XYZ file of C-alpha atoms in Angstrom:
153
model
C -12.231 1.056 -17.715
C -8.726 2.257 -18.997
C -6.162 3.467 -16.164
C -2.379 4.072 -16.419
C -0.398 3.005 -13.621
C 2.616 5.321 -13.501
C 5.058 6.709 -11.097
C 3.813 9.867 -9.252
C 5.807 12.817 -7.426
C 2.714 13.666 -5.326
C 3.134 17.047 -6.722
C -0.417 17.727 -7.793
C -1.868 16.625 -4.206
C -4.487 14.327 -5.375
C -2.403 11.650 -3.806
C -1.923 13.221 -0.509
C -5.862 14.246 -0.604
C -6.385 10.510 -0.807
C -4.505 9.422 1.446
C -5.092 12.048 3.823
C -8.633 10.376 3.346
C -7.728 6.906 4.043
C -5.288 8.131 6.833
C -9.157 9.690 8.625
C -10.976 6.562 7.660
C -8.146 4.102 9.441
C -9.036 6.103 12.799
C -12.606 5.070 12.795
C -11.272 1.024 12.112
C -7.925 1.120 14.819
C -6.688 2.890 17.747
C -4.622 5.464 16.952
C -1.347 3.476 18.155
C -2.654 0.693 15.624
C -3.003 2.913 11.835
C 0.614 2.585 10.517
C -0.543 4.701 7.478
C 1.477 6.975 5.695
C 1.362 10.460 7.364
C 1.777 13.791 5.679
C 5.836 14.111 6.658
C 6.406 10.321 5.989
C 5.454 10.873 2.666
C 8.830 12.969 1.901
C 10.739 10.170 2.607
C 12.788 9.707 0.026
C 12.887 5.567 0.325
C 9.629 5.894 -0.675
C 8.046 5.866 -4.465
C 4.437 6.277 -5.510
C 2.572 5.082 -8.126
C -0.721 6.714 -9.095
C -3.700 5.144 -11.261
C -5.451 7.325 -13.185
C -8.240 7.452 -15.748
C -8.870 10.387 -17.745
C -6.477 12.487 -15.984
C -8.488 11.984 -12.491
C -6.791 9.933 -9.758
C -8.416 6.645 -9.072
C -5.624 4.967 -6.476
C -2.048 4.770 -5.718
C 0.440 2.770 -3.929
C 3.674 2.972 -2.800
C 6.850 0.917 -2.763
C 9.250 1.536 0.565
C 12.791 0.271 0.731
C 13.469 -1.997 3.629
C 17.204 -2.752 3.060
C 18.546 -3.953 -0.755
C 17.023 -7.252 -1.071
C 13.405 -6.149 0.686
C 10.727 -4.016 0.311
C 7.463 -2.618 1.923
C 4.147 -1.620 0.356
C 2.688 1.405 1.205
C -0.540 3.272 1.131
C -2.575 0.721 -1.238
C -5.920 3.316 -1.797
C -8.654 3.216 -4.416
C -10.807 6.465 -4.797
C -14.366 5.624 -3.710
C -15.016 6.181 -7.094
C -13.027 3.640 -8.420
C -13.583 0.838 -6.080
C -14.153 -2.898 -7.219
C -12.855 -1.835 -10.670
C -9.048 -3.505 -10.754
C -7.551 0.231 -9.848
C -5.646 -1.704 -6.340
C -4.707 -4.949 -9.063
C -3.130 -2.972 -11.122
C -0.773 -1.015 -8.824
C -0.070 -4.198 -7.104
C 0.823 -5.666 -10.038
C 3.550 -2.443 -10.603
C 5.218 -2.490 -7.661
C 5.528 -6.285 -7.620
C 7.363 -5.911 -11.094
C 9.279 -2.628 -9.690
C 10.428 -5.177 -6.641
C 11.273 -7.222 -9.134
C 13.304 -5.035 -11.350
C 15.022 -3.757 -7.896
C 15.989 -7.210 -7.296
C 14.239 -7.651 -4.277
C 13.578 -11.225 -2.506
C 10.937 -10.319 -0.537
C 8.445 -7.701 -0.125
C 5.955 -7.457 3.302
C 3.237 -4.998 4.112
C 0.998 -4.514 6.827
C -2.689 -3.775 6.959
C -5.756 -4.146 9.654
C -7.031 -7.342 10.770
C -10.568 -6.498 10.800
C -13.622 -6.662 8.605
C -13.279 -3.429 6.508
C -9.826 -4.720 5.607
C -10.930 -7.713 3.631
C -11.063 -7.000 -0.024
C -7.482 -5.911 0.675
C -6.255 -8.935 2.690
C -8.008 -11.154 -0.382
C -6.382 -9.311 -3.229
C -2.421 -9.645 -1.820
C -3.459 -13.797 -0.786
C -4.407 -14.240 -4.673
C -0.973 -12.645 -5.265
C 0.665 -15.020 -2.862
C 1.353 -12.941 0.232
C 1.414 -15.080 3.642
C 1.020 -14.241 7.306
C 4.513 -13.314 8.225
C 5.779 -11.820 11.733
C 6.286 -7.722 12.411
C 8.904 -6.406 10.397
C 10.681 -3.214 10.353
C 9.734 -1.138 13.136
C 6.277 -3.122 14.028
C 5.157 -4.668 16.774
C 2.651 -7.528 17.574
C -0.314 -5.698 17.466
C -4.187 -7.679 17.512
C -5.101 -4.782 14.883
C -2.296 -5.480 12.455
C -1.954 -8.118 9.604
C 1.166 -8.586 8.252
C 2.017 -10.260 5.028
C 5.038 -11.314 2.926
C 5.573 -12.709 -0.378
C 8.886 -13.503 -1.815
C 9.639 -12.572 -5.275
């Protein structure tokens, strides 16, 4: 399948739609204290860039790239479309915001995601990319729900 991988200003909503999605589907994995998903409002913040994957116009995943300080980043909202899964739609995001850390001369970027089985495919794609178990970060705590993960760059 052919995608493009570009930078999105969430202003056609299919993003937020997804990730309203995943932000519903992280409730029935974590307690509520535990989903450190992007909300509706944190989405505005301007630190903050999407990327969207598309094919044929419809959206098939996104991402997002959050600025820690000038030499790290975050990623952010990793979603593939049900549609879309299994198909290299979350590869090929990753693979754009590693080269948009890069080009923003960042040492290090770290993201967080759950610890438990529905988390897997995404805890095995960033290990093939070389992310490790790092502490929290940012403003996370320990948390037996959380994974978090850091590569340097």
């Amino acid at each position: 399948m052919k995608f493009i991988v570009q930078k999105d200003n969430l202003s056609d909503g299919s993003i937020n739609a997804l990730l309203e999605s995943h932000l519903q589907e992280m409730y029935q994995h974590s307690p509520p204290e535990s989903v450190h998903a992007l909300k509706s409002n944190d989405r505005k913040d301007t630190t903050i860039t999407f990327w969207s994957a598309r094919i044929n116009g419809v959206l098939a995943g996104c991402g997002a790239l959050k600025e820690i300080s000038a030499s790290q980043g975050e990623i952010k909202s990793m979603k593939t479309s049900r549609l879309f899964l299994r198909k290299g739609v979350a590869r090929a995001v990753l693979e754009e915001i590693l080269q948009e850390a890069k080009r923003r001369n960042y040492r290090e970027v770290k993201l967080e995601t759950g610890s438990s089985e529905p988390f897997t495919p995404a805890v095995t794609l960033y290990r093939q990319y070389g992310f490790k178990p790092c502490n929290p970060f940012a403003n996370y705590r320990e948390d037996p729900h959380s994974l978090f993960l850091s590569k340097k760059i």
